[in-house]
Amino acid sequence: MSREAFINGQQVKFTPGETILEVVRKHIGKDYIPTLCDAPNLEPFGSCRVCSVEVSADLEGKAKRVVAACHTPMQENTFVYTHSQSINKLRKNIIELVLTDHPLDCLTCEANGNCELQQVAATVGIREVRYPEGKNHLDVPKDNSHPYMTSDLSKCINCARCVRACDEVQGQFVLSMAGRGFDSRIIKGADTNFSESDCVSCGACAQACPTSAISDVFQSKAVKPGKKVRTVCTYCGVGCNLDVAVNGNEVLSIQAPYDAEVNAGHTCLKGRYAFRFYNHPDRIKTPLIRKNGNLEAVDWEEAYAFIADKLHAIKATYGPDAIAGISSSRCTNEENYLMQKFIRAVVGTNNIDGCARVCHSPTALGMQRVYGTGAATNSIADIKHTDCMLIVGANPTAAHPVTGARLKQAAMQGKMMIVIDPRQTELAKYATYHLQLRPGTNVAVLNMLFYYIIKHGLEDKEFIEQRTAGYNEFRKDILALDVFALERISGVSATLAEKAAMAYATAPNAMSFHGLGVTEHSQGTFAVMQIANLAMITGNIGRKGVGVNPLRGQNNVQGAADMGVQPHQGAGYMDVTDPQVKQMYESVYGVSLPGHIGYKIPEMYDAALEGKLKGMWIIGEDVVQTDPNSQRVRAALGRLDLLVVQELFMTETAREATVVLPGSSFLEKSGTFTNGERRVQRVNQVISPLPGTKPDGLILAEMMNIMGYQQAKYEPADVLNEIAQIVPFFRGISWERLGENGKQWPVGGDGVDTKILHSETFKSGRAKFFFKEFKESSELTDNAAEYPFILTTNRELQHYNCGAMTRRTKNIELLAEDYLLMNAQDAERLHVEQGNWVELESARGKVKVRAKISAHVKPGIVSTTFHFPEIMINNITSDVHDTEASCPEYKVVAVKVNIPN
Amino acid sequence: MSKNLSALSAKKGLKDGLFERFAELSGANGTVGQEELKGLAQEYLIGSANTYGTVSFYDFLNPGNKKIYICNGSACMMSGKQVFLQKEISDHFREDEIGEVSCLGRCYENGAYQYENKNYSGGTFQDKAENNADGGYTVSGKGAVILTSGFSDITSYYESLVKWLKEDPVRLLKEIKKSGLRGRGGAGFPVGLKLETCHNQKSEEKYLVCNADEGDPGAYTDRYILERQPHALIYGMIVGAFVAGAGMGIIYIRAEYPEACAVVEKVLSDLRNEGVLGVNILGSSFSFDIKLIRAAGSYVCGEETALLNSIEGQRPEVRVRPPYPAIEGLFGKPTLVNNVETLASLKYIVENGGSAFANTGTKTSTGTKLICLDSFFNHPGVFEVEMGTPLAVVVYELGGGFRTKVKALHIGGPLGGIVPVHKIDSLHVDFESFKDQGFLLGHGSIVSIPDSFPMIKYLSHLFEFTAKESCGKCFPCRLGSQRGYELLEKAQHEGLDIDHILFDDLLDTLEKGSLCALGGGLPLPVKNALNYFGEELSPYFKESGI
């Protein structure tokens, strides 16, 4: 449907709906028409008028009209003049007016050299400001109230890019204009400062600002980097691309590239601002060995030799199965691959596991059981194409902020959203239906949804018939349920469940997202299987805007599992007990491999406590702080003969180590991360590893050689090639082919990637229906009488996991402690006031935490986070695990609330 | 305009409109408290920056809100009465309690002010009990009577509508198109075309908005209709809504017209009781109701897209077009926005047919036009004349000529042209005549500029008005109107000789660069003045002859 028009006489083709500015940029050049209020990720606004052009319906240019190119659609056979004399004059005159209310202190301005106003002023050729001095905004005070965000609104040109970024990109509405006419000005909150406002520090406004009116403490506008390196964020499974400005070995600032498919110019406060941990004085800069009870600095040779001796000795005395490894989902695919190879091929055991065990192992298992593949079926960008978003047990605006912002944007625009969550999350406020269930009753609520879908005959019979198995029995079991009993169990009214079920089932395209609120339960895997079944019963599989989309927690948790960081499957999810598979691995690794399944993480602690496990190697995972029942974890680690910990900081786990090896952060290494939508993306080294530290992959490769295995010198691209040989869905991946935006697996030999899984068929042929009944967690049946509250744990936006990195940035000034959310009714009954210390006691122990009275939790429910070792909430979490995948039940802990004297 | 704010406001809808909540909460203080702003933000899931940003836009809501407002509209200003009024009021109020308002529509007698939500004029503050009766203007006309006819009772007034509501709206649309009716708000856009566009949109939800934010200083023709011919307007709204397919209508009346608000509110209630508004009106299957929204003091809200933002509770900044409101308007739904006088003209078309209307007036400017005259005329008032009537008839025959020496007429609001008196004889009341001679019929208000009033001061007044009322969104208007005002003030009081090239550049920038007609329209009267009063103005400019 292409049409034709003329730009300065040149004939161009365009698609109806494209603006004149878009057409000019496409055909003539990006900066050909100067602009100020336009920004790549914002809607056309039409305020600066600098992009004005003349348009005429005939060649002679009769009846020329002046229009703003940014918001005027190109019309067929229009003649556009972008640089006529009168247009050049208009632009110059507009900029002159702007400069009448601008400080003109360019040489001392933060944005000097990076300022769009400066560039445009130069382009249009301003030489003087002819107006006499008049009213202005030059004395507006600066705002330095915030740990990250800064403003100097004397530099503001009122283009509202910041306001629009806060609205259209983040959806936070912190910024607005106030007043009108000449007096209009940017405000934060109800005319307060950044610190007092509801700012979430995403920095979208600072990135959007064309001058230095809004910037940050890193003076991002001032940055003239030696170079800019594009890499991938380490802070969650969204996988935001980051442009890191660097000078020598110093990271100056981080911006989000507009052309990134994943994050399109947006990122969150962790990705953009929380990078100063990388050279924090607390970084471990030398290997340490425990000598006489103390960890003492040693050199690498000594550390390697010590570890090799110990590992040989354990292996000789107790066999390879007395050794286990926990790999890190913060590390690259290449490093994870090497870690499992090290444990399997060099140590000789399948005792390898990763943090997925404690987060999304039920997702991988549940989805594998139902579909044959344990990964997100679709892409985050599909939010654009869906009609209904079902969000179960996830708080994306805090834990996956960029995805959270997209979901929030869609919900604000009126798209159907159903939230199933015990807490009133931010998204729940925007949702059409919020099913605020009692923690631990996902299975009951999801069964209610099935009940009403079937009762109203809203199944997709054709899809069920053609692509699934086990439906008839499933249907019978569902219809036999007593929904009102489920209503009593879950606290979710049957009417509400019915409405939600109908909304999901009748949407042309419905998409589900789930998080740890689904998996971290005794019935976690079953709930995942239900979510997968929900998509099947409604035919929401295999096209844009549908599917099942787990929000993976750590940046490379998908990759770690893909690389074989699990005790039952090697790289590429192949069964280690299958003789053919074993043979294949053996042929690549060149050694014989064990043929029995190894320990999962909780089993490692059991084995250690029983004296069967003697050595452990843990990379970048603070299991003491983040695994449940910390005392027990600590006790288990204490029984080991050797605990090697590869870490950046002296975490609670590193403190228990026999040997500590200083690893490197994501900024200091190359490799690949795989995000939650199966997108394998290149991580590019930004700076050299801090002196004394080594990239984790290098440590592993060196150690493998010292242990007597011939592992080639560590080169991430070479390791990636080896992975591509083994892992079928990596077949077409190579460092070069990944390009800037990565590829979503499976990637065929021809390099073509896959945005949507199961579009034609399932890996397992037909997807299977499984009926599961709700079963109360033993944590409650055993302990509820004595411990009447349910504690459910979650995440805060400002911190990441154990907080080892984020607590060592200014994020600590934004949130300095874990706190306990408590409903006002409970607070009143217990005489707890805002900010009071309370003691939480479970069958495992006690912790003290400060209370925050909140309507976000129902009476009887309390909720907190585990980011701070000062609180150590996992001292009281339980040993109950998902019956199938052994994922701990962090989300349901029976507690009582004691009031300390 | 924010799509998100629009969508979030739409969730609450008109029943619980954010904009009206501001007015409700502004209470006795005249402004909304910080806590209330936060509460509203939470309730509507928006930011307190948005609630603050919106209330701070309006004269009657912002934190600097006043107790009494003195009219500084063009007519009042030039009458000379406001100086005395100001002085008198200063005896009763502190300086920070006295605000200004640009035109209360009392241009026929001046001395206007608003106090405790009531308008007064033609007297002093002391004798306010007597002087708000507001009977002081003539209503008359010449030729066809379309807008100034009488009203008997509801049943007979609306009877002619009954049969049409049972027919295909396309038949009515055809008549309206045939009538050649053009918008009376100032732009003169063909009404049938706009109606057709809205009619053709496939949407379950559509709106009709009557723009009764008659902000042009010097204009009170809409006020006349709202207060004295409200049924003509509502009849027209029903017709417009029926043709467009809108189920809900809004009359957005400026807060400067409290009496008009009261009259319309009463009429709406009567009509609901009589079944003329509501479900299945007049026994048809068409359901339509009207909500009155009272504005909060901002001229730019008369710009249709700013008006839509205002209703949504957003800052009333001008939106980019496209999308046009008829396609994507209030809450993102197709919306027909029309001026009071335009809608009030529809009854005649329904009752007499499109051809009858088209046969009135000129070929391209059909029907009649209301013209209002200020207190410099011997017979100030509202006059209905057929389009094409010589301007001289209005000025000398109907208006009875001037009480004092007048050098120019500012016709069509602050953005209309400044017509020197010698041009009166060459103009006719229709769109083309004015346009062809470099003026603008606009909304049809006539403000006299007496010989004694310096033209430079008048131009400064126009720039000041624009600077004050600019929404602040587009750069040329926000900055240019202020700088223009400063140049003219400095020329008068600080001896500045204005660089005429700079001044031309400024006018060119405003005219070509502005987003809407406020900044874009200001250069017209200024250029007229430079053209016709060059000699008077030349001392203020660097080169003679300008």
PDB file of C-alpha atoms in Angstrom, chain A residues 537-608:
ATOM      1  CA  ILE A 537      -8.206 -25.336  27.031  1.00  0.00           C
ATOM      2  CA  THR A 538      -8.728 -21.889  25.521  1.00  0.00           C
ATOM      3  CA  GLY A 539      -6.473 -22.463  22.517  1.00  0.00           C
ATOM      4  CA  ASN A 540      -4.113 -19.694  23.563  1.00  0.00           C
ATOM      5  CA  ILE A 541      -0.954 -21.307  22.240  1.00  0.00           C
ATOM      6  CA  GLY A 542       1.200 -20.916  19.195  1.00  0.00           C
ATOM      7  CA  ARG A 543       0.544 -17.422  17.906  1.00  0.00           C
ATOM      8  CA  LYS A 544       1.266 -13.793  18.747  1.00  0.00           C
ATOM      9  CA  GLY A 545      -0.169 -12.400  21.948  1.00  0.00           C
ATOM     10  CA  VAL A 546      -0.898 -15.683  23.694  1.00  0.00           C
ATOM     11  CA  GLY A 547       0.950 -18.395  25.565  1.00  0.00           C
ATOM     12  CA  VAL A 548       2.559 -19.014  28.916  1.00  0.00           C
ATOM     13  CA  ASN A 549       5.307 -16.646  29.887  1.00  0.00           C
ATOM     14  CA  PRO A 550       7.180 -17.257  33.082  1.00  0.00           C
ATOM     15  CA  LEU A 551       8.967 -14.134  34.295  1.00  0.00           C
ATOM     16  CA  ARG A 552      12.379 -15.569  34.967  1.00  0.00           C
ATOM     17  CA  GLY A 553      14.097 -14.123  37.996  1.00  0.00           C
ATOM     18  CA  GLN A 554      17.838 -13.838  37.588  1.00  0.00           C
ATOM     19  CA  ASN A 555      19.347 -12.522  34.409  1.00  0.00           C
ATOM     20  CA  ASN A 556      20.486 -15.894  33.108  1.00  0.00           C
ATOM     21  CA  VAL A 557      18.379 -18.406  34.957  1.00  0.00           C
ATOM     22  CA  GLN A 558      16.933 -19.572  31.648  1.00  0.00           C
ATOM     23  CA  GLY A 559      20.443 -19.992  30.283  1.00  0.00           C
ATOM     24  CA  ALA A 560      21.760 -21.851  33.313  1.00  0.00           C
ATOM     25  CA  ALA A 561      19.093 -24.518  32.911  1.00  0.00           C
ATOM     26  CA  ASP A 562      19.599 -24.586  29.135  1.00  0.00           C
ATOM     27  CA  MET A 563      23.300 -25.226  29.781  1.00  0.00           C
ATOM     28  CA  GLY A 564      22.583 -28.279  31.923  1.00  0.00           C
ATOM     29  CA  VAL A 565      22.812 -26.797  35.380  1.00  0.00           C
ATOM     30  CA  GLN A 566      20.459 -29.400  36.781  1.00  0.00           C
ATOM     31  CA  PRO A 567      21.143 -32.837  38.190  1.00  0.00           C
ATOM     32  CA  HIS A 568      18.936 -34.810  35.821  1.00  0.00           C
ATOM     33  CA  GLN A 569      19.555 -33.140  32.480  1.00  0.00           C
ATOM     34  CA  GLY A 570      22.736 -32.121  30.739  1.00  0.00           C
ATOM     35  CA  ALA A 571      23.245 -29.208  28.353  1.00  0.00           C
ATOM     36  CA  GLY A 572      20.173 -28.998  26.143  1.00  0.00           C
ATOM     37  CA  TYR A 573      17.787 -30.721  28.591  1.00  0.00           C
ATOM     38  CA  MET A 574      18.878 -34.246  27.720  1.00  0.00           C
ATOM     39  CA  ASP A 575      18.354 -37.044  30.222  1.00  0.00           C
ATOM     40  CA  VAL A 576      21.659 -37.998  31.820  1.00  0.00           C
ATOM     41  CA  THR A 577      20.402 -41.498  32.500  1.00  0.00           C
ATOM     42  CA  ASP A 578      19.716 -42.196  28.831  1.00  0.00           C
ATOM     43  CA  PRO A 579      22.623 -44.296  27.520  1.00  0.00           C
ATOM     44  CA  GLN A 580      22.514 -42.690  24.069  1.00  0.00           C
ATOM     45  CA  VAL A 581      22.571 -39.206  25.518  1.00  0.00           C
ATOM     46  CA  LYS A 582      25.361 -40.174  27.868  1.00  0.00           C
ATOM     47  CA  GLN A 583      27.338 -41.485  24.950  1.00  0.00           C
ATOM     48  CA  MET A 584      26.848 -38.255  23.032  1.00  0.00           C
ATOM     49  CA  TYR A 585      28.066 -36.145  25.954  1.00  0.00           C
ATOM     50  CA  GLU A 586      30.971 -38.498  26.533  1.00  0.00           C
ATOM     51  CA  SER A 587      32.062 -38.195  22.933  1.00  0.00           C
ATOM     52  CA  VAL A 588      32.208 -34.411  23.212  1.00  0.00           C
ATOM     53  CA  TYR A 589      33.733 -34.266  26.676  1.00  0.00           C
ATOM     54  CA  GLY A 590      36.148 -37.108  25.959  1.00  0.00           C
ATOM     55  CA  VAL A 591      35.636 -38.798  29.328  1.00  0.00           C
ATOM     56  CA  SER A 592      33.144 -41.261  30.735  1.00  0.00           C
ATOM     57  CA  LEU A 593      30.270 -39.713  32.636  1.00  0.00           C
ATOM     58  CA  PRO A 594      28.052 -40.808  35.514  1.00  0.00           C
ATOM     59  CA  GLY A 595      24.700 -42.260  34.493  1.00  0.00           C
ATOM     60  CA  HIS A 596      22.624 -41.534  37.559  1.00  0.00           C
ATOM     61  CA  ILE A 597      20.815 -38.375  38.574  1.00  0.00           C
ATOM     62  CA  GLY A 598      22.603 -36.135  41.057  1.00  0.00           C
ATOM     63  CA  TYR A 599      21.462 -34.085  44.040  1.00  0.00           C
ATOM     64  CA  LYS A 600      19.126 -31.153  43.814  1.00  0.00           C
ATOM     65  CA  ILE A 601      20.129 -28.248  46.051  1.00  0.00           C
ATOM     66  CA  PRO A 602      17.989 -29.217  49.074  1.00  0.00           C
ATOM     67  CA  GLU A 603      19.271 -32.779  48.756  1.00  0.00           C
ATOM     68  CA  MET A 604      22.824 -31.448  48.842  1.00  0.00           C
ATOM     69  CA  TYR A 605      22.168 -29.971  52.294  1.00  0.00           C
ATOM     70  CA  ASP A 606      20.563 -33.231  53.428  1.00  0.00           C
ATOM     71  CA  ALA A 607      23.541 -35.177  52.165  1.00  0.00           C
ATOM     72  CA  ALA A 608      25.992 -32.821  53.838  1.00  0.00           C
TER      73      ALA A 608
END
